[in-house]
Amino acid sequence: MSVTSNLTISKSLFELTPDMELFYFGIIVFVFSIFNAPILALIITTLKMKNAQSPNMAFLLMNIINFCLLGQGLGHLITFPCLMFPNLLRTFETVVRIIGGIMNTLWICDLSTAKNLKSSVASRRNEIAILFQSSLVTGYISVMIFVWHPALFTTFQFIDMNDITNQAILNFMWLVHCYVNPCMLLVFNK
């Protein structure tokens, strides 16, 4: 079936989904993704100004991670209408999958980076804050991977990944991941 015949059958790209649960998830994803860019822009700007005052490689590395999270959050913002308007997904499926695949794999930049032992944090308190932040972010990502890929963990299948509602919830949890690292930055690093 070609794209044009698909459009003539459904009449409109913006025909709402009959599943109201997915429609509500689309609204929730939109509301959560709309605040991601301003929060990350504020944190990126703050870290850039703090780095200008006292240059530190940690600030630069944190900003690289925040730029990747910003890209992931913008990917969610761009692709959220597919939850509410399934004809968009059917028509532009390749584009949505490419954008979603690229943006959802930017979490790889969140993985902990080995620190040079010669450059140490000034106080033990800062080291503990960095440890807690990286442990929580890594733990959240690990749980998401564990739940997202049930084929890899056949003995522990928590959810049915064929259910569209479960997929929408997990996509929302990936969106929440965009807020985990910035929140941990604010909580642990003042």
PDB file of C-alpha atoms in Angstrom:
ATOM      1  CA  MET A   1       0.000   0.000   0.000  1.00  0.00           C
ATOM      2  CA  SER A   2       1.513   3.334  -0.989  1.00  0.00           C
ATOM      3  CA  VAL A   3       1.588   6.501   1.066  1.00  0.00           C
ATOM      4  CA  THR A   4      -1.055   8.207  -1.054  1.00  0.00           C
ATOM      5  CA  SER A   5      -3.488   5.307  -0.806  1.00  0.00           C
ATOM      6  CA  ASN A   6      -2.903   5.179   2.944  1.00  0.00           C
ATOM      7  CA  LEU A   7      -3.811   8.862   3.198  1.00  0.00           C
ATOM      8  CA  THR A   8      -6.954   8.523   1.133  1.00  0.00           C
ATOM      9  CA  ILE A   9      -8.259   5.667   3.265  1.00  0.00           C
ATOM     10  CA  SER A  10      -7.750   7.488   6.551  1.00  0.00           C
ATOM     11  CA  LYS A  11      -8.618  10.934   5.077  1.00  0.00           C
ATOM     12  CA  SER A  12      -6.368  12.887   7.446  1.00  0.00           C
ATOM     13  CA  LEU A  13      -2.941  12.721   9.015  1.00  0.00           C
ATOM     14  CA  PHE A  14      -4.381  14.328  12.127  1.00  0.00           C
ATOM     15  CA  GLU A  15      -7.176  11.870  12.782  1.00  0.00           C
ATOM     16  CA  LEU A  16      -7.194  11.178  16.522  1.00  0.00           C
ATOM     17  CA  THR A  17      -6.492   7.715  17.818  1.00  0.00           C
ATOM     18  CA  PRO A  18      -9.566   5.783  18.935  1.00  0.00           C
ATOM     19  CA  ASP A  19      -7.580   4.625  21.979  1.00  0.00           C
ATOM     20  CA  MET A  20      -8.108   7.469  24.457  1.00  0.00           C
ATOM     21  CA  GLU A  21      -5.439   6.058  26.749  1.00  0.00           C
ATOM     22  CA  LEU A  22      -2.808   6.699  24.071  1.00  0.00           C
ATOM     23  CA  PHE A  23      -4.230  10.165  23.509  1.00  0.00           C
ATOM     24  CA  TYR A  24      -3.769  10.973  27.201  1.00  0.00           C
ATOM     25  CA  PHE A  25      -0.239   9.541  27.141  1.00  0.00           C
ATOM     26  CA  GLY A  26       0.485  11.805  24.176  1.00  0.00           C
ATOM     27  CA  ILE A  27      -0.643  14.839  26.168  1.00  0.00           C
ATOM     28  CA  ILE A  28       1.441  13.771  29.175  1.00  0.00           C
ATOM     29  CA  VAL A  29       4.529  13.206  26.997  1.00  0.00           C
ATOM     30  CA  PHE A  30       4.024  16.636  25.432  1.00  0.00           C
ATOM     31  CA  VAL A  31       3.708  18.354  28.813  1.00  0.00           C
ATOM     32  CA  PHE A  32       6.814  16.639  30.166  1.00  0.00           C
ATOM     33  CA  SER A  33       8.903  17.169  27.037  1.00  0.00           C
ATOM     34  CA  ILE A  34       8.045  20.862  26.692  1.00  0.00           C
ATOM     35  CA  PHE A  35       9.864  21.701  29.968  1.00  0.00           C
ATOM     36  CA  ASN A  36      12.957  19.643  29.181  1.00  0.00           C
ATOM     37  CA  ALA A  37      14.665  22.191  26.916  1.00  0.00           C
ATOM     38  CA  PRO A  38      14.298  25.230  29.239  1.00  0.00           C
ATOM     39  CA  ILE A  39      15.509  23.290  32.288  1.00  0.00           C
ATOM     40  CA  LEU A  40      18.498  21.871  30.449  1.00  0.00           C
ATOM     41  CA  ALA A  41      19.279  25.257  28.868  1.00  0.00           C
ATOM     42  CA  LEU A  42      19.341  26.792  32.345  1.00  0.00           C
ATOM     43  CA  ILE A  43      21.628  24.062  33.675  1.00  0.00           C
ATOM     44  CA  ILE A  44      23.914  24.216  30.620  1.00  0.00           C
ATOM     45  CA  THR A  45      24.184  28.003  30.939  1.00  0.00           C
ATOM     46  CA  THR A  46      24.868  27.772  34.677  1.00  0.00           C
ATOM     47  CA  LEU A  47      27.588  25.166  34.197  1.00  0.00           C
ATOM     48  CA  LYS A  48      29.132  27.229  31.397  1.00  0.00           C
ATOM     49  CA  MET A  49      29.247  30.335  33.616  1.00  0.00           C
ATOM     50  CA  LYS A  50      30.630  28.317  36.527  1.00  0.00           C
ATOM     51  CA  ASN A  51      33.275  26.859  34.228  1.00  0.00           C
ATOM     52  CA  ALA A  52      34.217  30.383  33.074  1.00  0.00           C
ATOM     53  CA  GLN A  53      34.737  31.430  36.707  1.00  0.00           C
ATOM     54  CA  SER A  54      36.805  28.394  37.667  1.00  0.00           C
ATOM     55  CA  PRO A  55      37.688  26.087  34.767  1.00  0.00           C
ATOM     56  CA  ASN A  56      37.009  22.455  35.564  1.00  0.00           C
ATOM     57  CA  MET A  57      36.869  19.450  33.259  1.00  0.00           C
ATOM     58  CA  ALA A  58      33.897  18.058  35.228  1.00  0.00           C
ATOM     59  CA  PHE A  59      31.729  21.026  34.166  1.00  0.00           C
ATOM     60  CA  LEU A  60      32.624  20.453  30.527  1.00  0.00           C
ATOM     61  CA  LEU A  61      31.818  16.728  30.761  1.00  0.00           C
ATOM     62  CA  MET A  62      28.506  17.442  32.510  1.00  0.00           C
ATOM     63  CA  ASN A  63      27.562  19.873  29.752  1.00  0.00           C
ATOM     64  CA  ILE A  64      28.303  17.256  27.079  1.00  0.00           C
ATOM     65  CA  ILE A  65      25.902  14.888  28.849  1.00  0.00           C
ATOM     66  CA  ASN A  66      23.312  17.664  29.172  1.00  0.00           C
ATOM     67  CA  PHE A  67      23.548  18.453  25.435  1.00  0.00           C
ATOM     68  CA  CYS A  68      22.872  14.777  24.686  1.00  0.00           C
ATOM     69  CA  LEU A  69      19.890  14.802  27.058  1.00  0.00           C
ATOM     70  CA  LEU A  70      18.644  17.954  25.360  1.00  0.00           C
ATOM     71  CA  GLY A  71      18.787  16.171  22.014  1.00  0.00           C
ATOM     72  CA  GLN A  72      16.919  13.201  23.443  1.00  0.00           C
ATOM     73  CA  GLY A  73      14.244  15.440  24.948  1.00  0.00           C
ATOM     74  CA  LEU A  74      13.802  17.328  21.680  1.00  0.00           C
ATOM     75  CA  GLY A  75      13.391  13.983  19.921  1.00  0.00           C
ATOM     76  CA  HIS A  76      10.519  13.172  22.274  1.00  0.00           C
ATOM     77  CA  LEU A  77       9.001  16.588  21.636  1.00  0.00           C
ATOM     78  CA  ILE A  78       9.176  16.078  17.870  1.00  0.00           C
ATOM     79  CA  THR A  79       7.748  12.549  17.885  1.00  0.00           C
ATOM     80  CA  PHE A  80       5.037  12.832  20.581  1.00  0.00           C
ATOM     81  CA  PRO A  81       2.207  13.548  18.078  1.00  0.00           C
ATOM     82  CA  CYS A  82       2.499   9.954  16.822  1.00  0.00           C
ATOM     83  CA  LEU A  83       0.853   8.780  20.054  1.00  0.00           C
ATOM     84  CA  MET A  84      -2.203  10.932  19.432  1.00  0.00           C
ATOM     85  CA  PHE A  85      -2.286  10.748  15.630  1.00  0.00           C
ATOM     86  CA  PRO A  86      -1.352   7.218  14.511  1.00  0.00           C
ATOM     87  CA  ASN A  87      -1.674   8.134  10.814  1.00  0.00           C
ATOM     88  CA  LEU A  88       1.437  10.304  11.249  1.00  0.00           C
ATOM     89  CA  LEU A  89       3.347   7.233  12.372  1.00  0.00           C
ATOM     90  CA  ARG A  90       1.996   5.141   9.504  1.00  0.00           C
ATOM     91  CA  THR A  91       2.869   7.796   6.940  1.00  0.00           C
ATOM     92  CA  PHE A  92       6.246   8.909   8.325  1.00  0.00           C
ATOM     93  CA  GLU A  93       7.225   5.705  10.114  1.00  0.00           C
ATOM     94  CA  THR A  94      10.788   5.664   8.786  1.00  0.00           C
ATOM     95  CA  VAL A  95      11.472   9.257   9.829  1.00  0.00           C
ATOM     96  CA  VAL A  96       9.950   8.756  13.290  1.00  0.00           C
ATOM     97  CA  ARG A  97      11.952   5.571  13.849  1.00  0.00           C
ATOM     98  CA  ILE A  98      15.199   7.208  12.735  1.00  0.00           C
ATOM     99  CA  ILE A  99      14.658  10.260  14.967  1.00  0.00           C
ATOM    100  CA  GLY A 100      13.495   8.104  17.880  1.00  0.00           C
ATOM    101  CA  GLY A 101      16.328   5.629  17.491  1.00  0.00           C
ATOM    102  CA  ILE A 102      19.002   8.299  17.382  1.00  0.00           C
ATOM    103  CA  MET A 103      17.569  10.374  20.207  1.00  0.00           C
ATOM    104  CA  ASN A 104      16.804   7.434  22.482  1.00  0.00           C
ATOM    105  CA  THR A 105      20.338   6.068  22.175  1.00  0.00           C
ATOM    106  CA  LEU A 106      21.919   9.321  23.303  1.00  0.00           C
ATOM    107  CA  TRP A 107      21.676   7.939  26.851  1.00  0.00           C
ATOM    108  CA  ILE A 108      24.927   6.109  26.064  1.00  0.00           C
ATOM    109  CA  CYS A 109      26.680   9.421  26.792  1.00  0.00           C
ATOM    110  CA  ASP A 110      25.360   9.162  30.356  1.00  0.00           C
ATOM    111  CA  LEU A 111      27.491   6.125  31.116  1.00  0.00           C
ATOM    112  CA  SER A 112      30.120   6.764  33.741  1.00  0.00           C
ATOM    113  CA  THR A 113      33.491   7.893  32.477  1.00  0.00           C
ATOM    114  CA  ALA A 114      36.644   6.811  34.258  1.00  0.00           C
ATOM    115  CA  LYS A 115      38.229   9.728  36.042  1.00  0.00           C
ATOM    116  CA  ASN A 116      41.907  10.548  35.838  1.00  0.00           C
ATOM    117  CA  LEU A 117      43.332   9.767  39.275  1.00  0.00           C
ATOM    118  CA  LYS A 118      45.680  12.780  39.154  1.00  0.00           C
ATOM    119  CA  SER A 119      42.786  15.241  39.076  1.00  0.00           C
ATOM    120  CA  SER A 120      40.820  14.751  42.265  1.00  0.00           C
ATOM    121  CA  VAL A 121      37.817  16.546  43.668  1.00  0.00           C
ATOM    122  CA  ALA A 122      38.680  19.038  46.384  1.00  0.00           C
ATOM    123  CA  SER A 123      36.583  17.495  49.127  1.00  0.00           C
ATOM    124  CA  ARG A 124      35.256  14.097  50.063  1.00  0.00           C
ATOM    125  CA  ARG A 125      31.722  15.516  50.091  1.00  0.00           C
ATOM    126  CA  ASN A 126      31.934  16.383  46.383  1.00  0.00           C
ATOM    127  CA  GLU A 127      33.233  12.898  45.598  1.00  0.00           C
ATOM    128  CA  ILE A 128      30.306  11.315  47.450  1.00  0.00           C
ATOM    129  CA  ALA A 129      27.839  13.604  45.632  1.00  0.00           C
ATOM    130  CA  ILE A 130      29.288  12.581  42.262  1.00  0.00           C
ATOM    131  CA  LEU A 131      29.142   8.911  43.300  1.00  0.00           C
ATOM    132  CA  PHE A 132      25.466   9.141  44.295  1.00  0.00           C
ATOM    133  CA  GLN A 133      24.552  11.059  41.145  1.00  0.00           C
ATOM    134  CA  SER A 134      26.264   8.633  38.790  1.00  0.00           C
ATOM    135  CA  SER A 135      24.919   5.604  40.706  1.00  0.00           C
ATOM    136  CA  LEU A 136      21.313   6.826  40.538  1.00  0.00           C
ATOM    137  CA  VAL A 137      21.498   7.765  36.860  1.00  0.00           C
ATOM    138  CA  THR A 138      23.223   4.487  35.940  1.00  0.00           C
ATOM    139  CA  GLY A 139      20.717   2.511  38.036  1.00  0.00           C
ATOM    140  CA  TYR A 140      17.761   4.209  36.344  1.00  0.00           C
ATOM    141  CA  ILE A 141      19.203   3.518  32.891  1.00  0.00           C
ATOM    142  CA  SER A 142      19.934  -0.106  33.802  1.00  0.00           C
ATOM    143  CA  VAL A 143      16.357  -0.704  34.985  1.00  0.00           C
ATOM    144  CA  MET A 144      14.993   0.900  31.829  1.00  0.00           C
ATOM    145  CA  ILE A 145      17.170  -1.305  29.611  1.00  0.00           C
ATOM    146  CA  PHE A 146      16.144  -4.357  31.630  1.00  0.00           C
ATOM    147  CA  VAL A 147      12.444  -3.603  31.175  1.00  0.00           C
ATOM    148  CA  TRP A 148      12.733  -2.282  27.591  1.00  0.00           C
ATOM    149  CA  HIS A 149      14.444  -5.389  26.178  1.00  0.00           C
ATOM    150  CA  PRO A 150      12.503  -8.418  27.460  1.00  0.00           C
ATOM    151  CA  ALA A 151      13.944 -10.580  24.684  1.00  0.00           C
ATOM    152  CA  LEU A 152      17.371 -10.292  26.294  1.00  0.00           C
ATOM    153  CA  PHE A 153      16.067 -11.283  29.730  1.00  0.00           C
ATOM    154  CA  THR A 154      13.627 -14.104  28.994  1.00  0.00           C
ATOM    155  CA  THR A 155      13.330 -15.283  32.606  1.00  0.00           C
ATOM    156  CA  PHE A 156      12.234 -11.841  33.837  1.00  0.00           C
ATOM    157  CA  GLN A 157       9.548 -10.471  31.558  1.00  0.00           C
ATOM    158  CA  PHE A 158       7.718  -7.788  33.484  1.00  0.00           C
ATOM    159  CA  ILE A 159       5.529  -6.387  30.737  1.00  0.00           C
ATOM    160  CA  ASP A 160       4.146  -7.318  27.353  1.00  0.00           C
ATOM    161  CA  MET A 161       6.050  -5.207  24.820  1.00  0.00           C
ATOM    162  CA  ASN A 162       3.439  -5.952  22.135  1.00  0.00           C
ATOM    163  CA  ASP A 163       0.888  -3.825  24.017  1.00  0.00           C
ATOM    164  CA  ILE A 164       0.894  -0.263  22.676  1.00  0.00           C
ATOM    165  CA  THR A 165      -0.006   1.149  26.094  1.00  0.00           C
ATOM    166  CA  ASN A 166       3.054  -0.478  27.673  1.00  0.00           C
ATOM    167  CA  GLN A 167       5.220   0.908  24.882  1.00  0.00           C
ATOM    168  CA  ALA A 168       3.808   4.405  25.501  1.00  0.00           C
ATOM    169  CA  ILE A 169       4.510   4.125  29.239  1.00  0.00           C
ATOM    170  CA  LEU A 170       8.075   3.015  28.604  1.00  0.00           C
ATOM    171  CA  ASN A 171       8.609   5.826  26.107  1.00  0.00           C
ATOM    172  CA  PHE A 172       7.390   8.194  28.809  1.00  0.00           C
ATOM    173  CA  MET A 173       9.892   6.676  31.247  1.00  0.00           C
ATOM    174  CA  TRP A 174      12.675   7.363  28.733  1.00  0.00           C
ATOM    175  CA  LEU A 175      11.445  10.954  28.664  1.00  0.00           C
ATOM    176  CA  VAL A 176      11.569  11.079  32.460  1.00  0.00           C
ATOM    177  CA  HIS A 177      15.189   9.967  32.126  1.00  0.00           C
ATOM    178  CA  CYS A 178      15.912  13.330  30.511  1.00  0.00           C
ATOM    179  CA  TYR A 179      15.058  14.885  33.873  1.00  0.00           C
ATOM    180  CA  VAL A 180      16.927  12.440  36.124  1.00  0.00           C
ATOM    181  CA  ASN A 181      20.447  13.723  35.439  1.00  0.00           C
ATOM    182  CA  PRO A 182      19.596  17.461  35.684  1.00  0.00           C
ATOM    183  CA  CYS A 183      17.704  16.845  38.926  1.00  0.00           C
ATOM    184  CA  MET A 184      20.639  14.915  40.338  1.00  0.00           C
ATOM    185  CA  LEU A 185      22.937  17.781  39.320  1.00  0.00           C
ATOM    186  CA  LEU A 186      20.753  20.207  41.242  1.00  0.00           C
ATOM    187  CA  VAL A 187      20.296  17.988  44.293  1.00  0.00           C
ATOM    188  CA  PHE A 188      23.870  16.799  44.761  1.00  0.00           C
ATOM    189  CA  ASN A 189      25.920  19.712  43.418  1.00  0.00           C
ATOM    190  CA  LYS A 190      23.956  22.708  44.660  1.00  0.00           C
TER     191      LYS A 190
END
